[in-house]
Amino acid sequence: MCNLYSQTRSQDEMRHVFEEVLEEDVELIDTTGNLPPMAGIWPDYSAPILRYGASGFQLSLARWGMPTPPQFLAGKRTDPGVTNIRNLASPHWQRWLGVPHRCLVPFTSFAEPDSRPGPTKGKPIWFALGPDRPLAFFAGIRSEWTSVRKLKEGVVTVDAFAFLTCDPNREVTAIHPKAMPVILTRPEEWRDWLTLPFDRARHLQRPLPDGELQIMAEGALEDAA
């Protein structure tokens, strides 16, 4: 399960990369304010997402963790949210698979816990598309949700997000054989995930091809490169 990632590119870079998705004369609305590089994004952190809504394409902030299925909340006073989603056949998730609830989550690297025996077991292993950590996107879903995420906050209404997972590819399997995030690297994939009916976009829930990820760092709680 991926519960740690980084996004260290500037807003200008995110907007520039995403221009390939936009139709002519369509503007990307940025509501994130002054967004710093984020070398370590953890569950319930606010992080940027790209979404397509009534006002068009938008870059905004949301908190990482979608509402937890009720059967897992019995006896609990808080719901910090679910960060990784795989079973899209679940009625709990199906309500959020339509275009208004889909999003792209920009990242430059992500970490999986090391399952190999030895001194690094359980520590983060950082993956990226290359040493320069090019910008890519997780396929995500989002929703506005009211809940108690932390007792000290009380009841809050937030824009929440999570990203999809799938079987791991060769590189991730060697470290974490259970799953990997769904990663989209091409403009046509970004547009399809944001705009197509789900029955035409669901094929995107698949592993990144073997050979497209590299290990960038081991054991670090942030990937600042």
mmCIF file with all atom_site columns, C-alpha atoms in Angstrom, residues 30-176:
data_model
loop_
_atom_site.group_PDB
_atom_site.id
_atom_site.type_symbol
_atom_site.label_atom_id
_atom_site.label_alt_id
_atom_site.label_comp_id
_atom_site.label_asym_id
_atom_site.label_entity_id
_atom_site.label_seq_id
_atom_site.pdbx_PDB_ins_code
_atom_site.Cartn_x
_atom_site.Cartn_y
_atom_site.Cartn_z
_atom_site.occupancy
_atom_site.B_iso_or_equiv
_atom_site.pdbx_formal_charge
_atom_site.auth_seq_id
_atom_site.auth_comp_id
_atom_site.auth_asym_id
_atom_site.auth_atom_id
_atom_site.pdbx_PDB_model_num
ATOM 1   C CA . ASP A 1 30  ? -5.637  27.208 -10.199 1.00 0.00 ? 30  ASP A CA 1
ATOM 2   C CA . THR A 1 31  ? -7.072  27.627 -6.681  1.00 0.00 ? 31  THR A CA 1
ATOM 3   C CA . THR A 1 32  ? -4.092  26.249 -4.744  1.00 0.00 ? 32  THR A CA 1
ATOM 4   C CA . GLY A 1 33  ? -2.478  29.578 -3.847  1.00 0.00 ? 33  GLY A CA 1
ATOM 5   C CA . ASN A 1 34  ? 1.281   29.536 -3.281  1.00 0.00 ? 34  ASN A CA 1
ATOM 6   C CA . LEU A 1 35  ? 2.069   25.825 -3.486  1.00 0.00 ? 35  LEU A CA 1
ATOM 7   C CA . PRO A 1 36  ? 5.501   24.759 -2.153  1.00 0.00 ? 36  PRO A CA 1
ATOM 8   C CA . PRO A 1 37  ? 7.370   21.586 -3.193  1.00 0.00 ? 37  PRO A CA 1
ATOM 9   C CA . MET A 1 38  ? 6.156   18.652 -1.095  1.00 0.00 ? 38  MET A CA 1
ATOM 10  C CA . ALA A 1 39  ? 8.936   16.116 -0.531  1.00 0.00 ? 39  ALA A CA 1
ATOM 11  C CA . GLY A 1 40  ? 6.812   13.875 1.689   1.00 0.00 ? 40  GLY A CA 1
ATOM 12  C CA . ILE A 1 41  ? 3.003   13.670 1.406   1.00 0.00 ? 41  ILE A CA 1
ATOM 13  C CA . TRP A 1 42  ? 1.369   11.467 4.063   1.00 0.00 ? 42  TRP A CA 1
ATOM 14  C CA . PRO A 1 43  ? -2.254  10.351 4.620   1.00 0.00 ? 43  PRO A CA 1
ATOM 15  C CA . ASP A 1 44  ? -4.622  13.225 5.463   1.00 0.00 ? 44  ASP A CA 1
ATOM 16  C CA . TYR A 1 45  ? -2.184  15.855 4.133   1.00 0.00 ? 45  TYR A CA 1
ATOM 17  C CA . SER A 1 46  ? -3.569  18.461 1.758   1.00 0.00 ? 46  SER A CA 1
ATOM 18  C CA . ALA A 1 47  ? -2.113  17.969 -1.711  1.00 0.00 ? 47  ALA A CA 1
ATOM 19  C CA . PRO A 1 48  ? -2.861  19.163 -5.257  1.00 0.00 ? 48  PRO A CA 1
ATOM 20  C CA . ILE A 1 49  ? -5.290  17.348 -7.539  1.00 0.00 ? 49  ILE A CA 1
ATOM 21  C CA . LEU A 1 50  ? -6.471  18.059 -11.092 1.00 0.00 ? 50  LEU A CA 1
ATOM 22  C CA . ARG A 1 51  ? -10.177 17.658 -11.730 1.00 0.00 ? 51  ARG A CA 1
ATOM 23  C CA . TYR A 1 52  ? -12.789 18.392 -14.364 1.00 0.00 ? 52  TYR A CA 1
ATOM 24  C CA . GLY A 1 53  ? -15.928 20.043 -13.042 1.00 0.00 ? 53  GLY A CA 1
ATOM 25  C CA . ALA A 1 54  ? -18.676 22.488 -13.877 1.00 0.00 ? 54  ALA A CA 1
ATOM 26  C CA . SER A 1 55  ? -16.183 25.359 -14.224 1.00 0.00 ? 55  SER A CA 1
ATOM 27  C CA . GLY A 1 56  ? -13.771 23.299 -16.346 1.00 0.00 ? 56  GLY A CA 1
ATOM 28  C CA . PHE A 1 57  ? -10.361 21.919 -15.515 1.00 0.00 ? 57  PHE A CA 1
ATOM 29  C CA . GLN A 1 58  ? -9.153  22.907 -12.069 1.00 0.00 ? 58  GLN A CA 1
ATOM 30  C CA . LEU A 1 59  ? -5.982  22.532 -9.992  1.00 0.00 ? 59  LEU A CA 1
ATOM 31  C CA . SER A 1 60  ? -7.053  22.513 -6.343  1.00 0.00 ? 60  SER A CA 1
ATOM 32  C CA . LEU A 1 61  ? -6.110  21.143 -2.927  1.00 0.00 ? 61  LEU A CA 1
ATOM 33  C CA . ALA A 1 62  ? -7.730  18.137 -1.270  1.00 0.00 ? 62  ALA A CA 1
ATOM 34  C CA . ARG A 1 63  ? -6.988  15.947 1.741   1.00 0.00 ? 63  ARG A CA 1
ATOM 35  C CA . TRP A 1 64  ? -5.629  12.464 1.114   1.00 0.00 ? 64  TRP A CA 1
ATOM 36  C CA . GLY A 1 65  ? -8.135  9.872  2.314   1.00 0.00 ? 65  GLY A CA 1
ATOM 37  C CA . MET A 1 66  ? -11.601 9.075  0.995   1.00 0.00 ? 66  MET A CA 1
ATOM 38  C CA . PRO A 1 67  ? -14.412 8.013  3.380   1.00 0.00 ? 67  PRO A CA 1
ATOM 39  C CA . THR A 1 68  ? -13.884 4.579  4.915   1.00 0.00 ? 68  THR A CA 1
ATOM 40  C CA . PRO A 1 69  ? -16.573 1.904  4.287   1.00 0.00 ? 69  PRO A CA 1
ATOM 41  C CA . PRO A 1 70  ? -18.925 1.962  7.303   1.00 0.00 ? 70  PRO A CA 1
ATOM 42  C CA . GLN A 1 71  ? -18.284 -1.680 8.275   1.00 0.00 ? 71  GLN A CA 1
ATOM 43  C CA . PHE A 1 72  ? -14.706 -0.750 9.179   1.00 0.00 ? 72  PHE A CA 1
ATOM 44  C CA . LEU A 1 73  ? -15.709 2.168  11.417  1.00 0.00 ? 73  LEU A CA 1
ATOM 45  C CA . ALA A 1 74  ? -17.659 0.285  14.113  1.00 0.00 ? 74  ALA A CA 1
ATOM 46  C CA . GLY A 1 75  ? -16.586 1.554  17.531  1.00 0.00 ? 75  GLY A CA 1
ATOM 47  C CA . LYS A 1 76  ? -14.287 4.231  16.102  1.00 0.00 ? 76  LYS A CA 1
ATOM 48  C CA . ARG A 1 77  ? -14.602 7.939  16.792  1.00 0.00 ? 77  ARG A CA 1
ATOM 49  C CA . THR A 1 78  ? -12.690 9.170  13.762  1.00 0.00 ? 78  THR A CA 1
ATOM 50  C CA . ASP A 1 79  ? -12.394 8.370  10.076  1.00 0.00 ? 79  ASP A CA 1
ATOM 51  C CA . PRO A 1 80  ? -8.967  9.414  8.734   1.00 0.00 ? 80  PRO A CA 1
ATOM 52  C CA . GLY A 1 81  ? -9.930  7.993  5.354   1.00 0.00 ? 81  GLY A CA 1
ATOM 53  C CA . VAL A 1 82  ? -8.828  5.382  2.825   1.00 0.00 ? 82  VAL A CA 1
ATOM 54  C CA . THR A 1 83  ? -5.796  6.324  0.740   1.00 0.00 ? 83  THR A CA 1
ATOM 55  C CA . ASN A 1 84  ? -5.640  3.419  -1.769  1.00 0.00 ? 84  ASN A CA 1
ATOM 56  C CA . ILE A 1 85  ? -8.660  1.962  -3.596  1.00 0.00 ? 85  ILE A CA 1
ATOM 57  C CA . ARG A 1 86  ? -8.689  -1.266 -5.587  1.00 0.00 ? 86  ARG A CA 1
ATOM 58  C CA . ASN A 1 87  ? -12.110 -2.950 -5.459  1.00 0.00 ? 87  ASN A CA 1
ATOM 59  C CA . LEU A 1 88  ? -14.137 -0.779 -7.810  1.00 0.00 ? 88  LEU A CA 1
ATOM 60  C CA . ALA A 1 89  ? -16.970 -3.315 -7.768  1.00 0.00 ? 89  ALA A CA 1
ATOM 61  C CA . SER A 1 90  ? -17.764 -2.250 -4.196  1.00 0.00 ? 90  SER A CA 1
ATOM 62  C CA . PRO A 1 91  ? -20.981 -0.186 -3.950  1.00 0.00 ? 91  PRO A CA 1
ATOM 63  C CA . HIS A 1 92  ? -19.136 2.065  -1.505  1.00 0.00 ? 92  HIS A CA 1
ATOM 64  C CA . TRP A 1 93  ? -16.778 3.243  -4.268  1.00 0.00 ? 93  TRP A CA 1
ATOM 65  C CA . GLN A 1 94  ? -19.089 3.017  -7.269  1.00 0.00 ? 94  GLN A CA 1
ATOM 66  C CA . ARG A 1 95  ? -20.910 6.218  -6.305  1.00 0.00 ? 95  ARG A CA 1
ATOM 67  C CA . TRP A 1 96  ? -17.684 8.137  -6.968  1.00 0.00 ? 96  TRP A CA 1
ATOM 68  C CA . LEU A 1 97  ? -16.599 6.633  -10.290 1.00 0.00 ? 97  LEU A CA 1
ATOM 69  C CA . GLY A 1 98  ? -18.398 9.138  -12.515 1.00 0.00 ? 98  GLY A CA 1
ATOM 70  C CA . VAL A 1 99  ? -16.612 12.012 -14.246 1.00 0.00 ? 99  VAL A CA 1
ATOM 71  C CA . PRO A 1 100 ? -17.497 14.655 -11.581 1.00 0.00 ? 100 PRO A CA 1
ATOM 72  C CA . HIS A 1 101 ? -15.602 12.632 -8.946  1.00 0.00 ? 101 HIS A CA 1
ATOM 73  C CA . ARG A 1 102 ? -12.538 11.571 -10.922 1.00 0.00 ? 102 ARG A CA 1
ATOM 74  C CA . CYS A 1 103 ? -9.218  13.353 -10.541 1.00 0.00 ? 103 CYS A CA 1
ATOM 75  C CA . LEU A 1 104 ? -5.534  13.168 -11.350 1.00 0.00 ? 104 LEU A CA 1
ATOM 76  C CA . VAL A 1 105 ? -3.025  13.297 -8.498  1.00 0.00 ? 105 VAL A CA 1
ATOM 77  C CA . PRO A 1 106 ? 0.329   14.811 -9.589  1.00 0.00 ? 106 PRO A CA 1
ATOM 78  C CA . PHE A 1 107 ? 3.459   13.169 -8.204  1.00 0.00 ? 107 PHE A CA 1
ATOM 79  C CA . THR A 1 108 ? 7.178   12.963 -8.846  1.00 0.00 ? 108 THR A CA 1
ATOM 80  C CA . SER A 1 109 ? 7.941   9.832  -6.792  1.00 0.00 ? 109 SER A CA 1
ATOM 81  C CA . PHE A 1 110 ? 6.161   7.397  -4.493  1.00 0.00 ? 110 PHE A CA 1
ATOM 82  C CA . ALA A 1 111 ? 7.228   5.008  -1.754  1.00 0.00 ? 111 ALA A CA 1
ATOM 83  C CA . GLU A 1 112 ? 6.333   1.410  -0.998  1.00 0.00 ? 112 GLU A CA 1
ATOM 84  C CA . PRO A 1 113 ? 7.338   -0.415 2.204   1.00 0.00 ? 113 PRO A CA 1
ATOM 85  C CA . ASP A 1 114 ? 10.203  -2.843 1.636   1.00 0.00 ? 114 ASP A CA 1
ATOM 86  C CA . SER A 1 115 ? 9.018   -6.431 2.106   1.00 0.00 ? 115 SER A CA 1
ATOM 87  C CA . ARG A 1 116 ? 12.484  -7.954 1.627   1.00 0.00 ? 116 ARG A CA 1
ATOM 88  C CA . PRO A 1 117 ? 14.230  -9.470 4.658   1.00 0.00 ? 117 PRO A CA 1
ATOM 89  C CA . GLY A 1 118 ? 17.112  -7.417 5.999   1.00 0.00 ? 118 GLY A CA 1
ATOM 90  C CA . PRO A 1 119 ? 17.831  -4.037 7.591   1.00 0.00 ? 119 PRO A CA 1
ATOM 91  C CA . THR A 1 120 ? 15.558  -2.082 5.215   1.00 0.00 ? 120 THR A CA 1
ATOM 92  C CA . LYS A 1 121 ? 12.467  -4.280 5.809   1.00 0.00 ? 121 LYS A CA 1
ATOM 93  C CA . GLY A 1 122 ? 9.405   -2.076 6.303   1.00 0.00 ? 122 GLY A CA 1
ATOM 94  C CA . LYS A 1 123 ? 11.229  1.113  5.334   1.00 0.00 ? 123 LYS A CA 1
ATOM 95  C CA . PRO A 1 124 ? 10.244  3.283  2.333   1.00 0.00 ? 124 PRO A CA 1
ATOM 96  C CA . ILE A 1 125 ? 11.626  2.463  -1.104  1.00 0.00 ? 125 ILE A CA 1
ATOM 97  C CA . TRP A 1 126 ? 11.124  5.397  -3.486  1.00 0.00 ? 126 TRP A CA 1
ATOM 98  C CA . PHE A 1 127 ? 10.163  4.874  -7.132  1.00 0.00 ? 127 PHE A CA 1
ATOM 99  C CA . ALA A 1 128 ? 10.090  7.398  -9.982  1.00 0.00 ? 128 ALA A CA 1
ATOM 100 C CA . LEU A 1 129 ? 9.947   7.401  -13.769 1.00 0.00 ? 129 LEU A CA 1
ATOM 101 C CA . GLY A 1 130 ? 13.619  8.415  -13.938 1.00 0.00 ? 130 GLY A CA 1
ATOM 102 C CA . PRO A 1 131 ? 16.442  10.160 -12.056 1.00 0.00 ? 131 PRO A CA 1
ATOM 103 C CA . ASP A 1 132 ? 15.062  13.603 -12.887 1.00 0.00 ? 132 ASP A CA 1
ATOM 104 C CA . ARG A 1 133 ? 11.706  12.533 -11.406 1.00 0.00 ? 133 ARG A CA 1
ATOM 105 C CA . PRO A 1 134 ? 9.411   13.684 -14.221 1.00 0.00 ? 134 PRO A CA 1
ATOM 106 C CA . LEU A 1 135 ? 5.880   14.675 -13.370 1.00 0.00 ? 135 LEU A CA 1
ATOM 107 C CA . ALA A 1 136 ? 3.222   11.971 -13.725 1.00 0.00 ? 136 ALA A CA 1
ATOM 108 C CA . PHE A 1 137 ? -0.264  11.360 -12.315 1.00 0.00 ? 137 PHE A CA 1
ATOM 109 C CA . PHE A 1 138 ? -2.072  8.787  -10.212 1.00 0.00 ? 138 PHE A CA 1
ATOM 110 C CA . ALA A 1 139 ? -5.629  7.966  -11.303 1.00 0.00 ? 139 ALA A CA 1
ATOM 111 C CA . GLY A 1 140 ? -7.765  9.206  -8.426  1.00 0.00 ? 140 GLY A CA 1
ATOM 112 C CA . ILE A 1 141 ? -11.290 9.820  -7.213  1.00 0.00 ? 141 ILE A CA 1
ATOM 113 C CA . ARG A 1 142 ? -12.517 12.657 -4.998  1.00 0.00 ? 142 ARG A CA 1
ATOM 114 C CA . SER A 1 143 ? -15.546 13.863 -3.092  1.00 0.00 ? 143 SER A CA 1
ATOM 115 C CA . GLU A 1 144 ? -16.605 16.525 -0.638  1.00 0.00 ? 144 GLU A CA 1
ATOM 116 C CA . TRP A 1 145 ? -17.169 14.763 2.672   1.00 0.00 ? 145 TRP A CA 1
ATOM 117 C CA . THR A 1 146 ? -18.194 15.674 6.213   1.00 0.00 ? 146 THR A CA 1
ATOM 118 C CA . SER A 1 147 ? -16.707 13.617 9.048   1.00 0.00 ? 147 SER A CA 1
ATOM 119 C CA . VAL A 1 148 ? -14.434 13.651 12.087  1.00 0.00 ? 148 VAL A CA 1
ATOM 120 C CA . ARG A 1 149 ? -10.993 13.005 10.643  1.00 0.00 ? 149 ARG A CA 1
ATOM 121 C CA . LYS A 1 150 ? -9.161  13.992 13.841  1.00 0.00 ? 150 LYS A CA 1
ATOM 122 C CA . LEU A 1 151 ? -10.676 14.407 17.296  1.00 0.00 ? 151 LEU A CA 1
ATOM 123 C CA . LYS A 1 152 ? -8.939  17.741 17.826  1.00 0.00 ? 152 LYS A CA 1
ATOM 124 C CA . GLU A 1 153 ? -10.604 19.104 14.652  1.00 0.00 ? 153 GLU A CA 1
ATOM 125 C CA . GLY A 1 154 ? -14.096 17.848 15.311  1.00 0.00 ? 154 GLY A CA 1
ATOM 126 C CA . VAL A 1 155 ? -16.526 17.674 12.405  1.00 0.00 ? 155 VAL A CA 1
ATOM 127 C CA . VAL A 1 156 ? -15.052 19.079 9.186   1.00 0.00 ? 156 VAL A CA 1
ATOM 128 C CA . THR A 1 157 ? -16.145 19.188 5.568   1.00 0.00 ? 157 THR A CA 1
ATOM 129 C CA . VAL A 1 158 ? -13.256 18.643 3.178   1.00 0.00 ? 158 VAL A CA 1
ATOM 130 C CA . ASP A 1 159 ? -12.561 17.831 -0.426  1.00 0.00 ? 159 ASP A CA 1
ATOM 131 C CA . ALA A 1 160 ? -11.044 14.345 -0.078  1.00 0.00 ? 160 ALA A CA 1
ATOM 132 C CA . PHE A 1 161 ? -9.198  12.165 -2.573  1.00 0.00 ? 161 PHE A CA 1
ATOM 133 C CA . ALA A 1 162 ? -7.588  8.760  -2.943  1.00 0.00 ? 162 ALA A CA 1
ATOM 134 C CA . PHE A 1 163 ? -5.955  6.966  -5.849  1.00 0.00 ? 163 PHE A CA 1
ATOM 135 C CA . LEU A 1 164 ? -6.514  3.607  -7.442  1.00 0.00 ? 164 LEU A CA 1
ATOM 136 C CA . THR A 1 165 ? -4.200  0.625  -7.092  1.00 0.00 ? 165 THR A CA 1
ATOM 137 C CA . CYS A 1 166 ? -3.638  -2.467 -9.206  1.00 0.00 ? 166 CYS A CA 1
ATOM 138 C CA . ASP A 1 167 ? -1.318  -5.466 -9.516  1.00 0.00 ? 167 ASP A CA 1
ATOM 139 C CA . PRO A 1 168 ? 2.330   -4.365 -9.247  1.00 0.00 ? 168 PRO A CA 1
ATOM 140 C CA . ASN A 1 169 ? 4.675   -4.333 -12.218 1.00 0.00 ? 169 ASN A CA 1
ATOM 141 C CA . ARG A 1 170 ? 8.082   -6.026 -12.181 1.00 0.00 ? 170 ARG A CA 1
ATOM 142 C CA . GLU A 1 171 ? 9.960   -3.262 -10.361 1.00 0.00 ? 171 GLU A CA 1
ATOM 143 C CA . VAL A 1 172 ? 7.404   -2.846 -7.566  1.00 0.00 ? 172 VAL A CA 1
ATOM 144 C CA . THR A 1 173 ? 6.812   -6.595 -7.196  1.00 0.00 ? 173 THR A CA 1
ATOM 145 C CA . ALA A 1 174 ? 10.428  -7.047 -6.119  1.00 0.00 ? 174 ALA A CA 1
ATOM 146 C CA . ILE A 1 175 ? 9.815   -4.671 -3.190  1.00 0.00 ? 175 ILE A CA 1
ATOM 147 C CA . HIS A 1 176 ? 6.093   -4.817 -2.459  1.00 0.00 ? 176 HIS A CA 1
#
